[in-house]
Amino acid sequence: MDGIQLEMNFDNPGENIFAAQLRHGTFSVLCEVPAPNHDTNLKDAGERLQQLEQTVSGIKELPVSLALTSKYQYHDSWDIADFASFLDKESRGRHLIYVSGRNSRPEQVQNSLHLLAGSGFRNLAAVSGNALPGENIKQTARRPFVESVNTIKNMPGWSGTSDVFIGTTVNPFKYSHETLLGQYFKLIKKINCGAQFVVTQLGWDMMKLQELRWFLNLRSLDYPLIARLPMLTPETAENIIAGRIPGCFITPEFRHILKNELKYSRSQFLAAQWRRLQLQAAGAKLLGYSAVQLADSHTPNQIRTAARMITEALKEFSSFETWLAEYREFNGQRQVNPDVRFFYLFNNLLTKVQTDDDPRMTIAALPDCRKSELGLYHIRKFMFPHANRQGASERFIVKKVFAGCRHCSHCRLPLTRFVCPETCPKGMANGPCGSSRRFGECELGGMECIHNRIFRLSSHYKSLHELEEDYIDLVTSPARKTDGK
Ligand code: SF4
């Protein structure tokens, strides 16, 4: 496989090099570049992007490309299609472009996708997006979000762009039944809608990375996986420990390790992070991942160093056993034995690299509904059994009182166990976003994620399969308006 990497012509015009690498099992590295804030001069940002592109083109040890993220770090960023247009026309098939549904109407998302596909970008990943930094539930509930499931569903039908390689994301770093399985069921739905590769959200727990690989293998879904890995600075580590990064939850063991590392000098701390990155990248490859995506902004020097370090790690760890011994040693034997308070789907994770037999699933009862949830479900079901087949205004006042109706263009109550998706601040109807907090509080705080309730009701009525099978279409809600930024 390493031989193939070295022989590949990374600059072959027109070819979808990224897709070919994933499909042929050539391990690669993606470096994330966020679309800049509107306050930044786009031309200056574009020139910096071109420098990074030249940097990754010049790396010969292993394939490195760029992953442009959209509406991620900033409140008000440039359109991803405008930013991506600075990339070389001849090598657009080597990069990955994210399209976010945050604060966007469906036609705005479609427009960005058409612009990107029409200008030669073939690798597009859909994300629903985080809430805008600093906004609360009320403010977020006035903004439109296009859910990634809907974006993916609407991608393959484009005329003349059928060669688009569609990606999606999942957050496997969840530690309760509802939150983890909610992510997995939604992932299957995205795959059913057309996703062809999967990128994880940020995390460190290698057992969770293996759990995701085993889960997909168990379902005979041999889709390429990309692990999104962080390069921590002391500042980002502090933010993570304090729980300030949406969807980024760490186990008590890892928290303990990080707190200890923060006592080192800055240079020692950074050296520990480079070693961690090496171990995670090599581990991801051994666990069956096709690539790693390095989060946070990068300078050309950081990219070259990361490529060199990862190449060395891939050579250093050619066997799972050697890697596991070093991983245990590095973590002081911690973080490799699951904490019983945290849910893992399998109980023999990180004991072997592959499962010849089926992995051993954890035997645990699924959570059931509370009495109040069941009561409300029965009332709503009795009152609005066919609301999805009736006009939007029919029984509006009663629906408002009993289900918090926001007068959407069509009603989805019977499709979501009579929990209105509009009571989610981001309006997610097809499953949870990846940003919920520890044990399932909403990303915005102050409430439980509505999809935990939907999960418990589905579990109670033995209809969990519907969570991955039933596609729920977009609606327009008069409560959500956008300035499109
Ligand atoms: S309710 Fe759930 S899906 Fe909606 S924003 Fe909160 S965490 Fe995300």
Short mmCIF file of C-alpha atoms and ligand atoms in Angstrom, two decimals:
data_model
loop_
_atom_site.label_atom_id
_atom_site.label_comp_id
_atom_site.label_asym_id
_atom_site.label_seq_id
_atom_site.Cartn_x
_atom_site.Cartn_y
_atom_site.Cartn_z
CA MET A 1 0.00 0.00 0.00
CA ASP A 2 2.85 2.41 0.81
CA GLY A 3 4.26 1.77 -2.67
CA ILE A 4 0.99 2.86 -4.23
CA GLN A 5 1.08 6.07 -2.23
CA LEU A 6 4.47 7.03 -3.55
CA GLU A 7 3.64 6.24 -7.15
CA MET A 8 0.38 8.19 -7.31
CA ASN A 9 0.30 11.24 -9.52
CA PHE A 10 -1.35 13.69 -7.14
CA ASP A 11 -1.70 16.40 -9.76
CA ASN A 12 -3.41 14.47 -12.53
CA PRO A 13 -5.96 17.03 -13.77
CA GLY A 14 -9.59 16.14 -13.66
CA GLU A 15 -9.12 12.96 -11.66
CA ASN A 16 -10.90 12.60 -8.34
CA ILE A 17 -7.73 11.74 -6.44
CA PHE A 18 -9.36 12.01 -3.02
CA ALA A 19 -12.09 9.51 -3.90
CA ALA A 20 -9.55 7.17 -5.52
CA GLN A 21 -7.38 7.23 -2.38
CA LEU A 22 -10.30 6.39 -0.12
CA ARG A 23 -11.61 3.69 -2.41
CA HIS A 24 -8.22 2.05 -2.88
CA GLY A 25 -7.23 2.18 0.78
CA THR A 26 -4.36 4.65 0.34
CA PHE A 27 -3.99 6.30 3.73
CA SER A 28 -4.01 10.09 3.48
CA VAL A 29 -4.08 13.26 5.55
CA LEU A 30 -6.45 16.22 5.26
CA CYS A 31 -5.60 19.61 6.74
CA GLU A 32 -8.52 21.75 7.73
CA VAL A 33 -8.81 25.37 6.58
CA PRO A 34 -11.86 27.33 7.75
CA ALA A 35 -13.59 29.74 5.39
CA PRO A 36 -12.53 33.16 6.71
CA ASN A 37 -14.58 35.65 8.61
CA HIS A 38 -16.29 38.34 6.50
CA ASP A 39 -14.04 40.96 8.13
CA THR A 40 -11.04 39.33 6.44
CA ASN A 41 -10.13 40.46 2.94
CA LEU A 42 -11.14 37.50 0.75
CA LYS A 43 -8.22 38.01 -1.67
CA ASP A 44 -5.69 37.90 1.18
CA ALA A 45 -7.35 34.79 2.62
CA GLY A 46 -7.36 33.26 -0.88
CA GLU A 47 -3.62 33.88 -1.26
CA ARG A 48 -2.95 32.19 2.08
CA LEU A 49 -5.08 29.28 0.92
CA GLN A 50 -2.99 29.04 -2.28
CA GLN A 51 0.18 28.91 -0.16
CA LEU A 52 -1.27 26.03 1.82
CA GLU A 53 -2.23 24.30 -1.42
CA GLN A 54 1.34 24.63 -2.69
CA THR A 55 2.57 23.26 0.64
CA VAL A 56 0.42 20.13 0.47
CA SER A 57 1.28 19.63 -3.23
CA GLY A 58 4.96 19.66 -2.32
CA ILE A 59 4.68 16.88 0.27
CA LYS A 60 5.81 13.58 -1.19
CA GLU A 61 5.88 11.25 1.84
CA LEU A 62 2.13 10.61 1.79
CA PRO A 63 -0.94 12.17 0.16
CA VAL A 64 -1.97 15.39 1.89
CA SER A 65 -4.89 17.55 0.81
CA LEU A 66 -7.04 20.35 2.17
CA ALA A 67 -10.46 20.19 3.83
CA LEU A 68 -12.21 23.57 3.61
CA THR A 69 -14.78 24.02 6.37
CA SER A 70 -17.76 26.31 6.07
CA LYS A 71 -19.43 28.51 8.69
CA TYR A 72 -17.48 26.72 11.36
CA GLN A 73 -15.25 28.97 13.38
CA TYR A 74 -16.79 32.35 12.70
CA HIS A 75 -20.10 34.06 13.24
CA ASP A 76 -20.19 35.43 9.74
CA SER A 77 -17.85 33.78 7.23
CA TRP A 78 -17.37 34.07 3.47
CA ASP A 79 -19.35 31.73 1.27
CA ILE A 80 -17.47 28.47 0.93
CA ALA A 81 -17.77 28.49 -2.89
CA ASP A 82 -16.12 31.95 -3.08
CA PHE A 83 -13.30 30.85 -0.78
CA ALA A 84 -12.75 27.52 -2.55
CA SER A 85 -12.53 29.28 -5.94
CA PHE A 86 -8.93 30.25 -5.07
CA LEU A 87 -7.85 26.60 -5.32
CA ASP A 88 -6.09 25.49 -8.49
CA LYS A 89 -8.62 24.47 -11.17
CA GLU A 90 -6.50 21.50 -12.24
CA SER A 91 -6.33 19.83 -8.82
CA ARG A 92 -9.73 20.38 -7.27
CA GLY A 93 -10.30 16.63 -7.21
CA ARG A 94 -7.79 16.23 -4.42
CA HIS A 95 -9.55 18.44 -1.86
CA LEU A 96 -12.64 18.09 0.32
CA ILE A 97 -15.15 20.91 0.74
CA TYR A 98 -17.69 21.07 3.57
CA VAL A 99 -21.03 22.74 3.04
CA SER A 100 -22.85 23.82 6.19
CA GLY A 101 -26.59 24.25 6.66
CA ARG A 102 -26.16 26.71 9.52
CA ASN A 103 -28.22 29.86 9.17
CA SER A 104 -29.03 28.96 5.58
CA ARG A 105 -32.14 28.41 3.52
CA PRO A 106 -32.23 25.27 1.36
CA GLU A 107 -31.81 27.29 -1.84
CA GLN A 108 -28.65 28.90 -0.44
CA VAL A 109 -27.15 25.49 0.31
CA GLN A 110 -28.15 24.21 -3.12
CA ASN A 111 -26.64 27.28 -4.75
CA SER A 112 -23.28 26.74 -2.98
CA LEU A 113 -23.30 23.06 -3.95
CA HIS A 114 -24.07 23.82 -7.60
CA LEU A 115 -21.36 26.48 -7.73
CA LEU A 116 -18.83 24.08 -6.20
CA ALA A 117 -19.76 21.11 -8.37
CA GLY A 118 -19.93 23.33 -11.46
CA SER A 119 -16.42 24.61 -10.84
CA GLY A 120 -14.82 21.20 -10.55
CA PHE A 121 -15.08 20.27 -6.88
CA ARG A 122 -16.04 16.62 -6.64
CA ASN A 123 -15.71 15.88 -2.92
CA LEU A 124 -18.44 17.55 -0.94
CA ALA A 125 -19.41 16.83 2.66
CA ALA A 126 -22.69 18.02 4.17
CA VAL A 127 -22.95 19.21 7.76
CA SER A 128 -25.89 20.74 9.61
CA GLY A 129 -23.61 23.14 11.52
CA ASN A 130 -23.27 24.33 15.09
CA ALA A 131 -25.28 27.11 16.68
CA LEU A 132 -23.73 30.54 16.18
CA PRO A 133 -21.19 31.29 18.92
CA GLY A 134 -22.75 33.07 21.89
CA GLU A 135 -26.38 32.63 20.80
CA ASN A 136 -29.00 31.11 23.09
CA ILE A 137 -31.93 28.75 22.40
CA LYS A 138 -34.30 31.57 21.49
CA GLN A 139 -31.91 33.23 19.05
CA THR A 140 -30.93 29.92 17.47
CA ALA A 141 -34.60 28.94 17.06
CA ARG A 142 -35.06 31.99 14.79
CA ARG A 143 -32.35 30.86 12.40
CA PRO A 144 -32.86 28.35 9.64
CA PHE A 145 -30.72 25.20 9.49
CA VAL A 146 -30.62 22.78 6.59
CA GLU A 147 -30.08 19.35 8.09
CA SER A 148 -27.23 17.37 6.52
CA VAL A 149 -29.60 14.47 5.77
CA ASN A 150 -31.69 16.75 3.55
CA THR A 151 -28.61 18.16 1.82
CA ILE A 152 -27.31 14.66 1.08
CA LYS A 153 -30.70 13.47 -0.14
CA ASN A 154 -30.84 16.34 -2.62
CA MET A 155 -27.31 15.90 -3.97
CA PRO A 156 -27.32 12.84 -6.22
CA GLY A 157 -30.15 14.07 -8.40
CA TRP A 158 -28.21 16.97 -9.90
CA SER A 159 -27.95 16.79 -13.63
CA GLY A 160 -24.41 16.46 -14.93
CA THR A 161 -22.84 16.17 -11.48
CA SER A 162 -23.38 12.51 -10.73
CA ASP A 163 -19.68 12.01 -10.08
CA VAL A 164 -19.82 13.97 -6.85
CA PHE A 165 -18.36 11.96 -3.97
CA ILE A 166 -20.61 12.71 -1.01
CA GLY A 167 -19.40 12.82 2.56
CA THR A 168 -21.04 13.15 5.93
CA THR A 169 -20.08 13.41 9.58
CA VAL A 170 -20.87 11.48 12.75
CA ASN A 171 -20.01 12.00 16.39
CA PRO A 172 -19.01 8.61 17.81
CA PHE A 173 -17.80 10.21 21.08
CA LYS A 174 -21.09 9.72 22.89
CA TYR A 175 -21.40 7.76 26.09
CA SER A 176 -25.06 6.95 26.68
CA HIS A 177 -27.40 4.63 24.77
CA GLU A 178 -29.62 7.38 23.41
CA THR A 179 -26.85 9.71 22.34
CA LEU A 180 -24.60 7.07 20.76
CA LEU A 181 -27.26 5.00 19.03
CA GLY A 182 -29.04 8.20 17.95
CA GLN A 183 -25.85 9.16 16.11
CA TYR A 184 -25.47 5.73 14.56
CA PHE A 185 -29.08 5.50 13.36
CA LYS A 186 -28.82 8.94 11.82
CA LEU A 187 -25.57 7.93 10.13
CA ILE A 188 -27.30 4.94 8.53
CA LYS A 189 -30.04 7.27 7.34
CA LYS A 190 -27.42 9.53 5.75
CA ILE A 191 -25.81 6.53 4.07
CA ASN A 192 -29.26 5.43 2.83
CA CYS A 193 -29.69 8.94 1.40
CA GLY A 194 -26.39 8.75 -0.53
CA ALA A 195 -23.39 9.47 1.73
CA GLN A 196 -20.32 7.59 0.49
CA PHE A 197 -17.73 8.36 3.15
CA VAL A 198 -17.84 9.40 6.80
CA VAL A 199 -15.79 11.85 8.84
CA THR A 200 -15.88 11.68 12.63
CA GLN A 201 -16.20 14.72 14.80
CA LEU A 202 -13.33 15.68 17.06
CA GLY A 203 -12.30 13.23 19.75
CA TRP A 204 -9.52 11.23 21.37
CA ASP A 205 -11.10 7.99 22.50
CA MET A 206 -9.63 5.30 20.25
CA MET A 207 -12.16 2.76 21.56
CA LYS A 208 -14.91 4.97 20.16
CA LEU A 209 -13.12 5.07 16.79
CA GLN A 210 -12.96 1.29 16.74
CA GLU A 211 -16.54 1.00 17.95
CA LEU A 212 -17.71 2.99 14.91
CA ARG A 213 -15.67 0.83 12.51
CA TRP A 214 -17.04 -2.36 14.06
CA PHE A 215 -20.58 -1.05 14.06
CA LEU A 216 -20.41 -0.29 10.32
CA ASN A 217 -18.72 -3.62 9.59
CA LEU A 218 -21.42 -5.40 11.57
CA ARG A 219 -23.97 -3.75 9.31
CA SER A 220 -21.91 -4.71 6.22
CA LEU A 221 -21.29 -1.03 5.52
CA ASP A 222 -17.67 -0.98 4.50
CA TYR A 223 -17.63 2.77 3.93
CA PRO A 224 -14.37 4.74 4.15
CA LEU A 225 -13.92 6.44 7.50
CA ILE A 226 -11.87 9.54 8.26
CA ALA A 227 -10.87 10.34 11.86
CA ARG A 228 -10.85 14.04 12.71
CA LEU A 229 -7.95 14.64 15.06
CA PRO A 230 -6.99 17.71 17.04
CA MET A 231 -3.61 19.34 17.57
CA LEU A 232 -4.03 20.70 21.07
CA THR A 233 -2.51 23.87 22.40
CA PRO A 234 -2.69 24.62 26.14
CA GLU A 235 -5.49 27.10 25.35
CA THR A 236 -7.64 24.61 23.40
CA ALA A 237 -6.99 21.98 26.08
CA GLU A 238 -8.35 24.39 28.71
CA ASN A 239 -11.45 24.98 26.56
CA ILE A 240 -12.02 21.26 26.17
CA ILE A 241 -11.61 20.56 29.87
CA ALA A 242 -14.09 23.36 30.59
CA GLY A 243 -16.56 21.85 28.05
CA ARG A 244 -16.60 24.95 25.80
CA ILE A 245 -16.34 23.09 22.48
CA PRO A 246 -19.74 21.92 21.16
CA GLY A 247 -20.07 18.15 21.02
CA CYS A 248 -16.56 17.61 22.35
CA PHE A 249 -16.77 15.53 25.49
CA ILE A 250 -13.84 13.77 27.06
CA THR A 251 -13.73 10.88 29.46
CA PRO A 252 -12.60 11.47 33.06
CA GLU A 253 -9.46 9.46 32.28
CA PHE A 254 -8.46 11.71 29.42
CA ARG A 255 -9.34 14.81 31.43
CA HIS A 256 -6.92 13.60 34.10
CA ILE A 257 -4.18 13.01 31.52
CA LEU A 258 -4.66 16.45 29.96
CA LYS A 259 -4.65 18.21 33.32
CA ASN A 260 -1.31 16.56 34.08
CA GLU A 261 0.10 17.53 30.69
CA LEU A 262 -0.96 21.14 31.27
CA LYS A 263 1.51 21.22 34.18
CA TYR A 264 4.40 20.76 31.68
CA SER A 265 6.15 23.69 30.00
CA ARG A 266 4.52 24.86 26.74
CA SER A 267 7.15 23.12 24.60
CA GLN A 268 6.82 19.87 26.55
CA PHE A 269 3.04 20.10 26.28
CA LEU A 270 3.26 20.56 22.50
CA ALA A 271 5.76 17.69 22.18
CA ALA A 272 3.25 15.45 24.02
CA GLN A 273 0.54 16.53 21.56
CA TRP A 274 2.69 15.67 18.53
CA ARG A 275 3.29 12.23 20.00
CA ARG A 276 -0.44 11.88 20.69
CA LEU A 277 -1.19 12.84 17.09
CA GLN A 278 1.29 10.22 15.85
CA LEU A 279 -0.31 7.54 17.99
CA GLN A 280 -3.82 8.49 16.98
CA ALA A 281 -3.04 8.67 13.27
CA ALA A 282 -1.22 5.34 13.24
CA GLY A 283 -3.94 3.82 15.44
CA ALA A 284 -6.68 5.11 13.15
CA LYS A 285 -4.99 3.44 10.17
CA LEU A 286 -4.61 0.14 12.03
CA LEU A 287 -8.26 0.28 13.14
CA GLY A 288 -9.40 0.51 9.53
CA TYR A 289 -9.65 4.26 8.90
CA SER A 290 -8.75 5.55 5.47
CA ALA A 291 -7.52 9.00 6.41
CA VAL A 292 -7.14 11.51 9.21
CA GLN A 293 -8.33 15.09 9.11
CA LEU A 294 -6.30 17.54 11.20
CA ALA A 295 -8.50 20.14 12.86
CA ASP A 296 -7.57 23.77 13.61
CA SER A 297 -5.81 26.21 11.33
CA HIS A 298 -2.37 25.28 10.09
CA THR A 299 0.69 27.10 8.90
CA PRO A 300 2.76 25.60 6.05
CA ASN A 301 5.38 24.58 8.64
CA GLN A 302 2.81 22.82 10.85
CA ILE A 303 1.49 20.94 7.82
CA ARG A 304 4.97 19.79 6.77
CA THR A 305 5.80 18.74 10.34
CA ALA A 306 2.48 16.87 10.71
CA ALA A 307 3.09 15.02 7.42
CA ARG A 308 6.59 14.02 8.51
CA MET A 309 5.47 12.94 11.99
CA ILE A 310 2.54 10.91 10.68
CA THR A 311 4.72 9.24 8.03
CA GLU A 312 7.20 8.24 10.77
CA ALA A 313 4.38 6.91 12.95
CA LEU A 314 2.96 4.81 10.12
CA LYS A 315 6.39 3.22 9.68
CA GLU A 316 6.91 2.83 13.45
CA PHE A 317 3.61 1.05 14.06
CA SER A 318 3.04 -1.61 11.47
CA SER A 319 1.30 -3.98 13.89
CA PHE A 320 -1.69 -3.44 16.14
CA GLU A 321 0.04 -5.11 19.10
CA THR A 322 3.08 -2.79 18.97
CA TRP A 323 0.83 0.21 18.60
CA LEU A 324 -1.42 -0.83 21.51
CA ALA A 325 1.56 -1.36 23.82
CA GLU A 326 2.87 2.14 23.05
CA TYR A 327 -0.61 3.67 23.27
CA ARG A 328 -1.05 2.15 26.74
CA GLU A 329 2.41 3.24 27.79
CA PHE A 330 1.83 6.80 26.57
CA ASN A 331 -1.45 7.06 28.44
CA GLY A 332 -0.04 5.52 31.59
CA GLN A 333 -2.26 2.44 31.08
CA ARG A 334 -5.28 4.70 31.32
CA GLN A 335 -8.06 5.29 28.82
CA VAL A 336 -7.97 1.75 27.49
CA ASN A 337 -10.32 0.16 29.97
CA PRO A 338 -13.88 1.42 29.56
CA ASP A 339 -15.35 3.15 32.56
CA VAL A 340 -18.48 1.21 33.46
CA ARG A 341 -20.45 4.47 33.76
CA PHE A 342 -19.85 5.14 30.08
CA PHE A 343 -21.62 3.17 27.43
CA TYR A 344 -19.63 1.32 24.78
CA LEU A 345 -21.46 -0.83 22.27
CA PHE A 346 -18.89 -3.66 22.35
CA ASN A 347 -17.01 -5.11 25.27
CA ASN A 348 -13.85 -6.33 23.52
CA LEU A 349 -12.73 -3.01 22.04
CA LEU A 350 -9.00 -2.47 21.64
CA THR A 351 -8.25 -6.10 22.31
CA LYS A 352 -7.77 -6.95 18.65
CA VAL A 353 -7.71 -5.06 15.42
CA GLN A 354 -10.30 -6.96 13.46
CA THR A 355 -13.15 -9.14 14.43
CA ASP A 356 -13.20 -12.44 12.58
CA ASP A 357 -16.32 -13.34 14.52
CA ASP A 358 -18.94 -10.78 15.32
CA PRO A 359 -17.78 -8.28 17.91
CA ARG A 360 -19.18 -8.96 21.36
CA MET A 361 -21.96 -6.49 22.00
CA THR A 362 -22.50 -5.05 25.43
CA ILE A 363 -25.59 -6.51 26.99
CA ALA A 364 -27.54 -3.69 28.53
CA ALA A 365 -31.21 -2.82 28.66
CA LEU A 366 -32.18 0.13 26.49
CA PRO A 367 -33.55 3.11 28.39
CA ASP A 368 -37.33 3.28 28.61
CA CYS A 369 -39.63 6.31 28.59
CA ARG A 370 -40.65 8.26 31.61
CA LYS A 371 -44.34 8.09 32.54
CA SER A 372 -44.81 11.76 31.60
CA GLU A 373 -43.31 11.15 28.13
CA LEU A 374 -45.61 8.23 27.52
CA GLY A 375 -48.62 10.22 28.74
CA LEU A 376 -47.89 13.13 26.39
CA TYR A 377 -47.27 10.72 23.53
CA HIS A 378 -50.70 9.11 24.04
CA ILE A 379 -52.48 12.46 24.23
CA ARG A 380 -50.82 13.79 21.08
CA LYS A 381 -51.32 10.55 19.20
CA PHE A 382 -54.99 10.53 20.13
CA MET A 383 -55.45 14.17 19.09
CA PHE A 384 -53.32 14.42 15.94
CA PRO A 385 -52.92 10.90 14.53
CA HIS A 386 -52.86 12.06 10.90
CA ALA A 387 -51.45 15.59 11.26
CA ASN A 388 -48.89 14.91 8.51
CA ARG A 389 -51.72 14.32 6.04
CA GLN A 390 -53.72 17.39 7.02
CA GLY A 391 -53.33 21.04 6.10
CA ALA A 392 -50.75 22.96 8.13
CA SER A 393 -53.35 25.22 9.75
CA GLU A 394 -55.71 22.43 10.75
CA ARG A 395 -56.14 22.34 14.55
CA PHE A 396 -53.27 24.82 14.90
CA ILE A 397 -54.29 26.23 18.29
CA VAL A 398 -54.71 22.77 19.86
CA LYS A 399 -51.41 21.64 18.35
CA LYS A 400 -49.74 24.76 19.72
CA VAL A 401 -51.03 24.04 23.22
CA PHE A 402 -50.26 20.31 23.26
CA ALA A 403 -47.18 20.05 21.03
CA GLY A 404 -45.64 23.53 20.76
CA CYS A 405 -46.67 23.90 17.08
CA ARG A 406 -44.76 26.58 15.11
CA HIS A 407 -47.03 26.44 12.06
CA CYS A 408 -44.58 24.77 9.67
CA SER A 409 -45.42 24.35 5.99
CA HIS A 410 -46.39 20.76 6.75
CA CYS A 411 -46.66 18.83 9.98
CA ARG A 412 -44.24 16.04 10.92
CA LEU A 413 -45.57 15.11 14.38
CA PRO A 414 -46.61 11.53 13.54
CA LEU A 415 -43.15 10.94 11.97
CA THR A 416 -41.22 12.00 15.08
CA ARG A 417 -43.11 10.15 17.85
CA PHE A 418 -45.23 13.29 18.32
CA VAL A 419 -42.24 15.32 19.50
CA CYS A 420 -42.20 18.43 17.31
CA PRO A 421 -38.80 18.79 15.57
CA GLU A 422 -39.22 22.54 15.78
CA THR A 423 -38.75 22.27 19.55
CA CYS A 424 -35.11 21.50 18.69
CA PRO A 425 -33.40 24.90 18.47
CA LYS A 426 -31.86 23.90 15.15
CA GLY A 427 -34.98 22.15 13.86
CA MET A 428 -33.27 18.75 13.39
CA ALA A 429 -35.97 16.27 12.36
CA ASN A 430 -33.99 13.27 11.11
CA GLY A 431 -31.93 12.68 14.24
CA PRO A 432 -29.63 14.44 16.66
CA CYS A 433 -26.91 16.85 15.62
CA GLY A 434 -23.43 15.93 16.82
CA SER A 435 -23.15 18.75 19.31
CA SER A 436 -25.14 17.56 22.32
CA ARG A 437 -23.38 17.87 25.65
CA ARG A 438 -22.40 15.23 28.15
CA PHE A 439 -25.14 12.58 28.50
CA GLY A 440 -27.40 14.33 26.07
CA GLU A 441 -28.16 17.88 27.11
CA CYS A 442 -28.81 20.08 24.08
CA GLU A 443 -25.85 21.91 22.58
CA LEU A 444 -27.52 25.17 23.66
CA GLY A 445 -27.97 23.97 27.27
CA GLY A 446 -31.11 24.32 29.35
CA MET A 447 -32.94 21.27 27.95
CA GLU A 448 -32.43 17.65 27.04
CA CYS A 449 -31.86 16.92 23.34
CA ILE A 450 -35.30 16.18 21.90
CA HIS A 451 -33.87 13.17 20.07
CA ASN A 452 -33.20 11.40 23.37
CA ARG A 453 -36.96 11.46 23.97
CA ILE A 454 -37.68 10.30 20.42
CA PHE A 455 -35.17 7.47 20.96
CA ARG A 456 -36.79 6.35 24.22
CA LEU A 457 -40.28 6.38 22.68
CA SER A 458 -39.03 4.41 19.67
CA SER A 459 -37.33 1.95 21.97
CA HIS A 460 -40.52 1.57 24.04
CA TYR A 461 -42.60 0.85 20.93
CA LYS A 462 -39.89 -1.37 19.39
CA SER A 463 -39.62 0.84 16.34
CA LEU A 464 -35.95 1.87 16.56
CA HIS A 465 -35.45 0.73 12.97
CA GLU A 466 -37.60 3.66 11.83
CA LEU A 467 -34.96 6.06 13.13
CA GLU A 468 -32.66 4.95 10.32
CA GLU A 469 -35.28 4.20 7.70
CA ASP A 470 -37.72 7.11 7.72
CA TYR A 471 -36.51 10.11 5.76
CA ILE A 472 -38.17 13.33 6.92
CA ASP A 473 -38.36 16.08 4.36
CA LEU A 474 -37.58 19.76 4.79
CA VAL A 475 -40.26 22.18 5.90
CA THR A 476 -40.32 25.94 6.11
CA SER A 477 -41.11 27.47 9.46
CA PRO A 478 -42.32 31.07 9.68
CA ALA A 479 -40.40 31.42 12.95
CA ARG A 480 -37.05 30.99 11.20
CA LYS A 481 -35.63 33.84 9.15
CA THR A 482 -32.14 34.48 7.86
CA ASP A 483 -29.86 37.17 6.63
CA GLY A 484 -28.02 34.30 4.96
CA LYS A 485 -24.65 34.95 6.62
S1 SF4 B 1 -32.09 19.47 20.58
FE1 SF4 B 1 -30.55 17.89 20.05
S2 SF4 B 1 -30.41 18.01 17.83
FE2 SF4 B 1 -31.38 19.91 18.50
S3 SF4 B 1 -29.66 21.39 18.75
FE3 SF4 B 1 -30.05 20.45 20.75
S4 SF4 B 1 -28.56 18.73 20.78
FE4 SF4 B 1 -28.75 19.34 18.65
#
